PDB file of C-alpha atoms in Angstrom:
ATOM      1  CA  MET A 226       4.249  10.944  12.475  1.00  0.00           C
ATOM      2  CA  MET A 227       0.730   9.626  11.819  1.00  0.00           C
ATOM      3  CA  PHE A 228      -0.773   5.978  12.638  1.00  0.00           C
ATOM      4  CA  SER A 229      -2.857   4.465  10.314  1.00  0.00           C
ATOM      5  CA  VAL A 230      -4.515   0.624   9.511  1.00  0.00           C
ATOM      6  CA  ALA A 231      -5.105  -1.178   6.917  1.00  0.00           C
ATOM      7  CA  CYS A 232      -8.713  -3.100   7.018  1.00  0.00           C
ATOM      8  CA  GLY A 233     -10.689  -5.233   4.885  1.00  0.00           C
ATOM      9  CA  GLU A 234     -13.886  -6.118   4.170  1.00  0.00           C
ATOM     10  CA  VAL A 235     -13.275 -10.353   4.979  1.00  0.00           C
ATOM     11  CA  LYS A 236     -11.461 -11.828   7.598  1.00  0.00           C
ATOM     12  CA  ASN A 237      -8.652 -13.638   6.254  1.00  0.00           C
ATOM     13  CA  PRO A 238      -5.945 -14.897   9.129  1.00  0.00           C
ATOM     14  CA  SER A 239      -3.492 -15.025   5.289  1.00  0.00           C
ATOM     15  CA  SER A 240      -4.211 -11.545   4.898  1.00  0.00           C
ATOM     16  CA  PRO A 241      -2.279  -8.763   6.394  1.00  0.00           C
ATOM     17  CA  LEU A 242      -4.950  -6.887   7.232  1.00  0.00           C
ATOM     18  CA  VAL A 243      -5.819  -5.907  10.700  1.00  0.00           C
ATOM     19  CA  PHE A 244      -9.655  -4.916  10.724  1.00  0.00           C
ATOM     20  CA  SER A 245     -12.290  -6.892   8.999  1.00  0.00           C
ATOM     21  CA  GLY A 246     -15.372  -5.953   7.703  1.00  0.00           C
ATOM     22  CA  ASN A 247     -17.819  -2.968   7.544  1.00  0.00           C
ATOM     23  CA  PHE A 248     -15.172   0.069   6.814  1.00  0.00           C
ATOM     24  CA  CYS A 249     -17.368   1.992   9.104  1.00  0.00           C
ATOM     25  CA  SER A 250     -17.046   0.094  11.852  1.00  0.00           C
ATOM     26  CA  SER A 251     -13.174  -0.284  11.086  1.00  0.00           C
ATOM     27  CA  ILE A 252     -13.148   3.508  11.276  1.00  0.00           C
ATOM     28  CA  VAL A 253     -14.448   3.823  14.633  1.00  0.00           C
ATOM     29  CA  LYS A 254     -12.009   0.736  16.192  1.00  0.00           C
ATOM     30  CA  ALA A 255      -9.080   2.527  14.746  1.00  0.00           C
ATOM     31  CA  LYS A 256      -9.669   5.382  16.287  1.00  0.00           C
ATOM     32  CA  LYS A 257     -10.505   3.763  19.677  1.00  0.00           C
ATOM     33  CA  TYR A 258      -7.016   2.323  19.799  1.00  0.00           C
ATOM     34  CA  GLY A 259      -5.146   5.183  18.620  1.00  0.00           C
ATOM     35  CA  PHE A 260      -4.518   5.316  15.156  1.00  0.00           C
ATOM     36  CA  ASP A 261      -5.493   8.160  13.281  1.00  0.00           C
ATOM     37  CA  ALA A 262      -6.272   6.543   9.519  1.00  0.00           C
ATOM     38  CA  ILE A 263      -7.305   3.391   8.192  1.00  0.00           C
ATOM     39  CA  GLU A 264      -6.306   2.066   4.673  1.00  0.00           C
ATOM     40  CA  ILE A 265      -8.745   0.422   2.485  1.00  0.00           C
ATOM     41  CA  HIS A 266      -8.707  -2.840   1.030  1.00  0.00           C
ATOM     42  CA  THR A 267     -11.296  -3.825  -1.300  1.00  0.00           C
ATOM     43  CA  PRO A 268     -11.635  -5.873  -5.182  1.00  0.00           C
ATOM     44  CA  ASP A 269     -15.012  -3.753  -5.692  1.00  0.00           C
ATOM     45  CA  ILE A 270     -14.634  -0.402  -5.203  1.00  0.00           C
ATOM     46  CA  GLU A 271     -17.764   0.643  -6.595  1.00  0.00           C
ATOM     47  CA  ASN A 272     -19.537  -1.386  -3.655  1.00  0.00           C
ATOM     48  CA  LEU A 273     -17.863   1.042  -1.052  1.00  0.00           C
ATOM     49  CA  ASP A 274     -20.431   3.324   0.958  1.00  0.00           C
ATOM     50  CA  VAL A 275     -18.117   6.288  -0.087  1.00  0.00           C
ATOM     51  CA  GLU A 276     -20.527   9.147   2.119  1.00  0.00           C
ATOM     52  CA  SER A 277     -20.819   6.985   4.928  1.00  0.00           C
ATOM     53  CA  VAL A 278     -17.100   6.406   5.085  1.00  0.00           C
ATOM     54  CA  ILE A 279     -16.718  10.054   4.657  1.00  0.00           C
ATOM     55  CA  ALA A 280     -19.276  10.922   6.991  1.00  0.00           C
ATOM     56  CA  THR A 281     -17.657   8.374   9.293  1.00  0.00           C
ATOM     57  CA  CYS A 282     -14.406  10.079   9.367  1.00  0.00           C
ATOM     58  CA  LYS A 283     -15.622  13.281   9.740  1.00  0.00           C
ATOM     59  CA  CYS A 284     -17.273  11.961  13.173  1.00  0.00           C
ATOM     60  CA  GLU A 285     -14.596  10.373  14.057  1.00  0.00           C
ATOM     61  CA  ASN A 286     -11.864  13.028  13.358  1.00  0.00           C
ATOM     62  CA  MET A 287     -10.375  10.366  11.196  1.00  0.00           C
ATOM     63  CA  LYS A 288      -8.785   9.807   7.460  1.00  0.00           C
ATOM     64  CA  ILE A 289      -7.990   7.189   5.017  1.00  0.00           C
ATOM     65  CA  SER A 290      -4.768   7.176   4.408  1.00  0.00           C
ATOM     66  CA  THR A 291      -4.641   5.002   0.850  1.00  0.00           C
ATOM     67  CA  ILE A 292      -7.773   2.899  -1.071  1.00  0.00           C
ATOM     68  CA  GLY A 293      -5.323  -0.360  -1.845  1.00  0.00           C
ATOM     69  CA  THR A 294      -6.095  -2.221  -5.236  1.00  0.00           C
ATOM     70  CA  GLY A 295      -4.069  -5.583  -4.425  1.00  0.00           C
ATOM     71  CA  ALA A 296      -7.831  -7.554  -3.681  1.00  0.00           C
ATOM     72  CA  ILE A 297      -8.283  -6.685  -7.559  1.00  0.00           C
ATOM     73  CA  TYR A 298      -5.643  -9.137  -8.779  1.00  0.00           C
ATOM     74  CA  GLY A 299      -6.452 -11.899  -5.914  1.00  0.00           C
ATOM     75  CA  LYS A 300     -10.103 -12.157  -6.465  1.00  0.00           C
ATOM     76  CA  TYR A 301      -9.994 -11.204 -10.677  1.00  0.00           C
ATOM     77  CA  GLY A 302      -6.268 -12.427 -11.051  1.00  0.00           C
ATOM     78  CA  LEU A 303      -6.001  -9.402 -13.481  1.00  0.00           C
ATOM     79  CA  SER A 304      -2.766  -7.237 -13.657  1.00  0.00           C
ATOM     80  CA  LEU A 305      -1.462  -3.961 -15.047  1.00  0.00           C
ATOM     81  CA  MET A 306       1.073  -6.445 -17.398  1.00  0.00           C
ATOM     82  CA  ASP A 307      -2.005  -8.133 -18.944  1.00  0.00           C
ATOM     83  CA  GLN A 308      -0.984  -8.835 -22.779  1.00  0.00           C
ATOM     84  CA  GLU A 309      -5.007  -9.260 -23.760  1.00  0.00           C
ATOM     85  CA  LYS A 310      -6.679  -5.731 -24.657  1.00  0.00           C
ATOM     86  CA  ASP A 311      -9.502  -6.585 -23.193  1.00  0.00           C
ATOM     87  CA  LYS A 312      -8.368  -7.604 -19.555  1.00  0.00           C
ATOM     88  CA  HIS A 313      -5.567  -5.021 -19.790  1.00  0.00           C
ATOM     89  CA  ASP A 314      -8.505  -2.499 -20.656  1.00  0.00           C
ATOM     90  CA  ARG A 315     -10.371  -3.619 -17.578  1.00  0.00           C
ATOM     91  CA  ILE A 316      -7.963  -3.017 -15.051  1.00  0.00           C
ATOM     92  CA  ILE A 317      -6.590   0.358 -16.178  1.00  0.00           C
ATOM     93  CA  ASN A 318     -10.702   1.413 -15.955  1.00  0.00           C
ATOM     94  CA  MET A 319     -10.657  -0.395 -12.206  1.00  0.00           C
ATOM     95  CA  VAL A 320      -7.944   1.190 -10.929  1.00  0.00           C
ATOM     96  CA  LYS A 321      -9.321   4.785 -12.506  1.00  0.00           C
ATOM     97  CA  LYS A 322     -12.844   4.137 -10.279  1.00  0.00           C
ATOM     98  CA  TYR A 323     -10.326   3.896  -6.740  1.00  0.00           C
ATOM     99  CA  ILE A 324      -8.973   7.614  -8.245  1.00  0.00           C
ATOM    100  CA  ASP A 325     -11.814   8.822  -8.089  1.00  0.00           C
ATOM    101  CA  VAL A 326     -13.431   7.283  -5.125  1.00  0.00           C
ATOM    102  CA  ALA A 327      -9.866   8.378  -3.359  1.00  0.00           C
ATOM    103  CA  GLU A 328     -10.525  11.964  -4.426  1.00  0.00           C
ATOM    104  CA  ARG A 329     -13.990  11.812  -2.653  1.00  0.00           C
ATOM    105  CA  VAL A 330     -12.442  11.029   0.560  1.00  0.00           C
ATOM    106  CA  LYS A 331      -9.017  12.750  -0.411  1.00  0.00           C
ATOM    107  CA  SER A 332      -7.027   9.480  -0.040  1.00  0.00           C
ATOM    108  CA  LYS A 333      -4.041   8.224  -1.656  1.00  0.00           C
ATOM    109  CA  VAL A 334      -4.038   4.885  -3.905  1.00  0.00           C
ATOM    110  CA  THR A 335      -1.591   1.967  -3.803  1.00  0.00           C
ATOM    111  CA  ILE A 336      -0.458   0.120  -6.775  1.00  0.00           C
ATOM    112  CA  GLY A 337       1.126  -3.254  -5.352  1.00  0.00           C
ATOM    113  CA  SER A 338      -0.028  -6.852  -5.918  1.00  0.00           C
ATOM    114  CA  ILE A 339      -1.627  -5.934  -9.433  1.00  0.00           C
ATOM    115  CA  LYS A 340       1.685  -5.003 -10.791  1.00  0.00           C
ATOM    116  CA  GLY A 341       1.549  -8.827 -11.927  1.00  0.00           C
ATOM    117  CA  ASN A 342       4.403 -11.151 -12.814  1.00  0.00           C
ATOM    118  CA  VAL A 343       6.179 -11.770 -16.271  1.00  0.00           C
ATOM    119  CA  PRO A 344       5.614 -15.425 -17.065  1.00  0.00           C
ATOM    120  CA  LYS A 345       8.219 -17.823 -16.912  1.00  0.00           C
ATOM    121  CA  ASN A 346      10.089 -17.390 -20.377  1.00  0.00           C
ATOM    122  CA  ALA A 347       8.763 -14.801 -21.124  1.00  0.00           C
ATOM    123  CA  CYS A 348      10.135 -11.116 -22.507  1.00  0.00           C
ATOM    124  CA  ARG A 349      10.662  -9.432 -19.679  1.00  0.00           C
ATOM    125  CA  ASP A 350      11.098  -6.271 -21.642  1.00  0.00           C
ATOM    126  CA  ILE A 351       7.390  -6.606 -23.713  1.00  0.00           C
ATOM    127  CA  TYR A 352       5.524  -7.017 -20.081  1.00  0.00           C
ATOM    128  CA  ILE A 353       7.892  -4.194 -18.229  1.00  0.00           C
ATOM    129  CA  GLU A 354       6.685  -1.884 -21.052  1.00  0.00           C
ATOM    130  CA  THR A 355       2.878  -2.489 -20.676  1.00  0.00           C
ATOM    131  CA  LEU A 356       3.397  -1.890 -17.072  1.00  0.00           C
ATOM    132  CA  GLY A 357       5.006   1.308 -17.362  1.00  0.00           C
ATOM    133  CA  SER A 358       2.919   2.482 -20.328  1.00  0.00           C
ATOM    134  CA  SER A 359      -0.108   0.958 -17.727  1.00  0.00           C
ATOM    135  CA  LEU A 360       1.258   3.297 -15.059  1.00  0.00           C
ATOM    136  CA  LYS A 361       1.479   6.432 -16.972  1.00  0.00           C
ATOM    137  CA  ASP A 362      -2.464   6.164 -18.179  1.00  0.00           C
ATOM    138  CA  ILE A 363      -2.993   5.928 -14.365  1.00  0.00           C
ATOM    139  CA  SER A 364       0.090   8.840 -13.662  1.00  0.00           C
ATOM    140  CA  ASP A 365      -1.934  10.889 -16.056  1.00  0.00           C
ATOM    141  CA  TYR A 366      -5.519  10.454 -14.724  1.00  0.00           C
ATOM    142  CA  ALA A 367      -4.371  10.596 -11.583  1.00  0.00           C
ATOM    143  CA  VAL A 368      -3.029  14.208 -12.044  1.00  0.00           C
ATOM    144  CA  GLN A 369      -6.248  15.030 -13.693  1.00  0.00           C
ATOM    145  CA  LYS A 370      -8.045  14.238 -10.572  1.00  0.00           C
ATOM    146  CA  GLY A 371      -5.333  15.442  -8.193  1.00  0.00           C
ATOM    147  CA  VAL A 372      -4.267  12.019  -6.416  1.00  0.00           C
ATOM    148  CA  ILE A 373      -1.432  10.522  -5.401  1.00  0.00           C
ATOM    149  CA  VAL A 374      -0.683   6.851  -6.588  1.00  0.00           C
ATOM    150  CA  LEU A 375       1.665   4.900  -4.155  1.00  0.00           C
ATOM    151  CA  LEU A 376       3.602   2.583  -5.917  1.00  0.00           C
ATOM    152  CA  GLU A 377       4.827  -0.546  -4.014  1.00  0.00           C
ATOM    153  CA  ALA A 378       8.015  -2.371  -3.953  1.00  0.00           C
ATOM    154  CA  THR A 379       7.106  -6.043  -3.028  1.00  0.00           C
ATOM    155  CA  ASN A 380       9.231  -8.943  -2.382  1.00  0.00           C
ATOM    156  CA  ARG A 381       9.886 -11.424  -5.338  1.00  0.00           C
ATOM    157  CA  TYR A 382       7.974 -14.075  -3.579  1.00  0.00           C
ATOM    158  CA  GLU A 383       4.634 -12.281  -4.584  1.00  0.00           C
ATOM    159  CA  ASN A 384       5.922 -10.185  -7.461  1.00  0.00           C
ATOM    160  CA  ASN A 385       8.923 -10.535  -9.995  1.00  0.00           C
ATOM    161  CA  VAL A 386       8.797  -6.812 -10.797  1.00  0.00           C
ATOM    162  CA  ILE A 387       9.421  -3.370  -8.637  1.00  0.00           C
ATOM    163  CA  ASN A 388      10.904  -5.482  -5.600  1.00  0.00           C
ATOM    164  CA  ASN A 389      12.619  -2.694  -4.123  1.00  0.00           C
ATOM    165  CA  GLY A 390      13.467   1.338  -3.506  1.00  0.00           C
ATOM    166  CA  SER A 391      15.579   1.401  -6.611  1.00  0.00           C
ATOM    167  CA  ASP A 392      13.260  -0.324  -8.487  1.00  0.00           C
ATOM    168  CA  ILE A 393      10.354   2.572  -7.785  1.00  0.00           C
ATOM    169  CA  VAL A 394      12.875   5.045  -8.518  1.00  0.00           C
ATOM    170  CA  SER A 395      13.865   3.954 -11.787  1.00  0.00           C
ATOM    171  CA  MET A 396       9.687   3.284 -13.144  1.00  0.00           C
ATOM    172  CA  ILE A 397       8.683   6.842 -11.932  1.00  0.00           C
ATOM    173  CA  GLU A 398      11.824   8.464 -13.691  1.00  0.00           C
ATOM    174  CA  LYS A 399      11.901   6.558 -17.116  1.00  0.00           C
ATOM    175  CA  TYR A 400       8.292   6.719 -17.374  1.00  0.00           C
ATOM    176  CA  SER A 401       7.980  10.451 -16.073  1.00  0.00           C
ATOM    177  CA  LEU A 402       4.861   9.293 -13.735  1.00  0.00           C
ATOM    178  CA  LYS A 403       3.657  12.097 -12.034  1.00  0.00           C
ATOM    179  CA  ASN A 404       1.601  11.931  -9.014  1.00  0.00           C
ATOM    180  CA  VAL A 405       3.261   8.853  -8.217  1.00  0.00           C
ATOM    181  CA  MET A 406       5.276   8.420  -5.261  1.00  0.00           C
ATOM    182  CA  GLY A 407       6.800   4.954  -3.435  1.00  0.00           C
ATOM    183  CA  LEU A 408       5.639   2.957  -0.786  1.00  0.00           C
ATOM    184  CA  MET A 409       8.040   1.200   1.565  1.00  0.00           C
ATOM    185  CA  ASP A 410       7.004  -1.975   3.251  1.00  0.00           C
ATOM    186  CA  SER A 411       9.286  -3.159   6.203  1.00  0.00           C
ATOM    187  CA  PHE A 412       8.062  -6.389   5.875  1.00  0.00           C
ATOM    188  CA  HIS A 413       9.466  -6.470   1.820  1.00  0.00           C
ATOM    189  CA  MET A 414      12.138  -4.569   2.754  1.00  0.00           C
ATOM    190  CA  ASN A 415      13.874  -7.160   5.010  1.00  0.00           C
ATOM    191  CA  ILE A 416      13.583  -9.480   2.441  1.00  0.00           C
ATOM    192  CA  GLU A 417      15.173  -7.743  -0.753  1.00  0.00           C
ATOM    193  CA  GLU A 418      17.261  -4.283   0.328  1.00  0.00           C
ATOM    194  CA  GLU A 419      20.764  -4.775   0.557  1.00  0.00           C
ATOM    195  CA  SER A 420      20.359  -1.960   3.439  1.00  0.00           C
ATOM    196  CA  ILE A 421      17.363  -0.675   5.247  1.00  0.00           C
ATOM    197  CA  SER A 422      18.696   2.506   5.676  1.00  0.00           C
ATOM    198  CA  ASN A 423      19.998   3.118   1.947  1.00  0.00           C
ATOM    199  CA  GLY A 424      16.305   1.614   0.839  1.00  0.00           C
ATOM    200  CA  ILE A 425      14.625   4.671   2.222  1.00  0.00           C
ATOM    201  CA  PHE A 426      17.257   7.131   1.205  1.00  0.00           C
ATOM    202  CA  THR A 427      17.227   5.820  -2.469  1.00  0.00           C
ATOM    203  CA  VAL A 428      13.615   6.306  -2.688  1.00  0.00           C
ATOM    204  CA  GLY A 429      14.169   9.849  -0.969  1.00  0.00           C
ATOM    205  CA  LYS A 430      12.176  12.494  -2.126  1.00  0.00           C
ATOM    206  CA  TYR A 431       9.551  10.162  -3.508  1.00  0.00           C
ATOM    207  CA  LEU A 432       8.849   8.330  -0.447  1.00  0.00           C
ATOM    208  CA  GLY A 433       4.708   8.518  -0.069  1.00  0.00           C
ATOM    209  CA  HIS A 434       4.129   6.138   2.910  1.00  0.00           C
ATOM    210  CA  VAL A 435       5.200   3.102   4.802  1.00  0.00           C
ATOM    211  CA  HIS A 436       3.815  -0.226   5.716  1.00  0.00           C
ATOM    212  CA  ILE A 437       4.691  -1.194   8.564  1.00  0.00           C
ATOM    213  CA  ALA A 438       4.883  -5.360   9.794  1.00  0.00           C
ATOM    214  CA  ASP A 439       7.610  -7.247  11.461  1.00  0.00           C
ATOM    215  CA  ASN A 440      10.022  -9.931   9.677  1.00  0.00           C
ATOM    216  CA  THR A 441       7.233 -12.272  10.514  1.00  0.00           C
ATOM    217  CA  ARG A 442       4.689 -10.373   9.264  1.00  0.00           C
ATOM    218  CA  LEU A 443       3.073 -10.081  12.374  1.00  0.00           C
ATOM    219  CA  TYR A 444       2.881  -6.553  14.595  1.00  0.00           C
ATOM    220  CA  PRO A 445       5.459  -4.540  15.073  1.00  0.00           C
ATOM    221  CA  GLY A 446       7.990  -5.398  17.698  1.00  0.00           C
ATOM    222  CA  SER A 447       6.778  -9.649  17.447  1.00  0.00           C
ATOM    223  CA  GLY A 448       9.702 -10.021  15.371  1.00  0.00           C
ATOM    224  CA  SER A 449      13.736  -9.333  14.762  1.00  0.00           C
ATOM    225  CA  PHE A 450      13.299  -6.490  12.678  1.00  0.00           C
ATOM    226  CA  ASN A 451      15.987  -3.664  13.481  1.00  0.00           C
ATOM    227  CA  TRP A 452      13.350  -0.701  14.059  1.00  0.00           C
ATOM    228  CA  ASN A 453      16.075   1.836  14.778  1.00  0.00           C
ATOM    229  CA  ILE A 454      17.749   1.712  11.867  1.00  0.00           C
ATOM    230  CA  LEU A 455      14.146   2.009   9.810  1.00  0.00           C
ATOM    231  CA  PHE A 456      13.008   4.885  11.983  1.00  0.00           C
ATOM    232  CA  GLU A 457      16.685   6.805  12.032  1.00  0.00           C
ATOM    233  CA  ALA A 458      16.421   6.535   7.753  1.00  0.00           C
ATOM    234  CA  LEU A 459      13.241   7.623   7.961  1.00  0.00           C
ATOM    235  CA  LYS A 460      14.004  10.653  10.165  1.00  0.00           C
ATOM    236  CA  LYS A 461      17.113  11.758   8.203  1.00  0.00           C
ATOM    237  CA  CYS A 462      14.531  11.756   4.997  1.00  0.00           C
ATOM    238  CA  GLY A 463      12.210  14.111   6.756  1.00  0.00           C
ATOM    239  CA  TYR A 464       9.554  11.464   6.651  1.00  0.00           C
ATOM    240  CA  ASN A 465       6.544  12.863   8.547  1.00  0.00           C
ATOM    241  CA  SER A 466       3.386  11.380   6.897  1.00  0.00           C
ATOM    242  CA  TYR A 467       1.790   7.508   7.843  1.00  0.00           C
ATOM    243  CA  LEU A 468       3.440   4.332   9.648  1.00  0.00           C
ATOM    244  CA  SER A 469       1.024   2.521   8.304  1.00  0.00           C
ATOM    245  CA  ILE A 470       0.358  -1.411  10.292  1.00  0.00           C
ATOM    246  CA  GLU A 471      -0.371  -4.145   7.529  1.00  0.00           C
ATOM    247  CA  CYS A 472       0.278  -7.255   9.379  1.00  0.00           C
ATOM    248  CA  LEU A 473      -1.032 -10.662  10.054  1.00  0.00           C
ATOM    249  CA  PRO A 474      -4.192 -10.667  12.329  1.00  0.00           C
ATOM    250  CA  ILE A 475      -2.648 -12.876  14.728  1.00  0.00           C
ATOM    251  CA  PRO A 476      -3.564 -13.612  17.404  1.00  0.00           C
ATOM    252  CA  SER A 477      -6.483 -11.637  17.172  1.00  0.00           C
ATOM    253  CA  GLU A 478      -6.993  -7.819  15.568  1.00  0.00           C
ATOM    254  CA  GLU A 479      -7.159  -6.270  19.182  1.00  0.00           C
ATOM    255  CA  GLU A 480      -4.317  -7.796  19.893  1.00  0.00           C
ATOM    256  CA  CYS A 481      -2.765  -6.812  16.908  1.00  0.00           C
ATOM    257  CA  ALA A 482      -3.965  -3.259  16.774  1.00  0.00           C
ATOM    258  CA  LYS A 483      -3.235  -2.739  20.952  1.00  0.00           C
ATOM    259  CA  LYS A 484       0.214  -3.957  20.431  1.00  0.00           C
ATOM    260  CA  SER A 485       1.118  -1.663  17.666  1.00  0.00           C
ATOM    261  CA  ILE A 486      -0.085   1.481  19.241  1.00  0.00           C
ATOM    262  CA  GLU A 487       1.824   0.475  22.175  1.00  0.00           C
ATOM    263  CA  PHE A 488       5.095   0.489  19.833  1.00  0.00           C
ATOM    264  CA  PHE A 489       4.482   3.372  17.868  1.00  0.00           C
ATOM    265  CA  GLN A 490       4.215   4.737  21.714  1.00  0.00           C
ATOM    266  CA  SER A 491       7.432   3.088  22.767  1.00  0.00           C
ATOM    267  CA  PHE A 492       9.154   5.090  19.517  1.00  0.00           C
ATOM    268  CA  PHE A 493       7.129   8.209  19.027  1.00  0.00           C
ATOM    269  CA  GLY A 494       5.694   8.924  22.262  1.00  0.00           C
TER     270      GLY A 494
END
């Protein structure tokens, strides 16, 4: 198993990103605490100093596990279900730029918050079809670039589409999405899955990434989430990729990083 940690540019105690600031500095800090990789979360991928990130990863023997797109939704309010053509075209082109960068840094790309929300009293089928069509467009481009896209199941209080593992599988299979895998998050699973183990087994062969945070959305081990069940299910599924810390930076990013690595060591040595 490999360990990763989510990083952003701006320090925000309400965002589940552990390290903040310059991404090259975050790579160095993550290495110091014992992580193997970082996730990059930014709303403006064109501003990323890709060459410096690549050079720092090489120097530190680190990797970029995935590049998150969620900050686009937070900053620009754009989603893959936008019905206005200009907005829809804009976000598709933005995601393709993330895929371009992912190709260069040899990472995956995460689709989470930018799924968006079906408006109240709107025709759900129309919005879901728009989402599926958008993901198909992104999928086709990802195939061209040799990049894996991660479709994340997020809880109902954040998105009202693709909330659990079954939803991920349905979307992938209905729209014949290639180079698309599932991202399961312990925090969201704790809300949406009837059974943690069944949630993992449902995604099964499509599982490509796992986010880790306790039921409190703080570092693992700080709450009451049943980690034995999750890790046993991952083992039975043969999952051996990243466990990535995506939790609130409380009480501090240093404490979160330290406690998270200690937690992983207690389970995996």
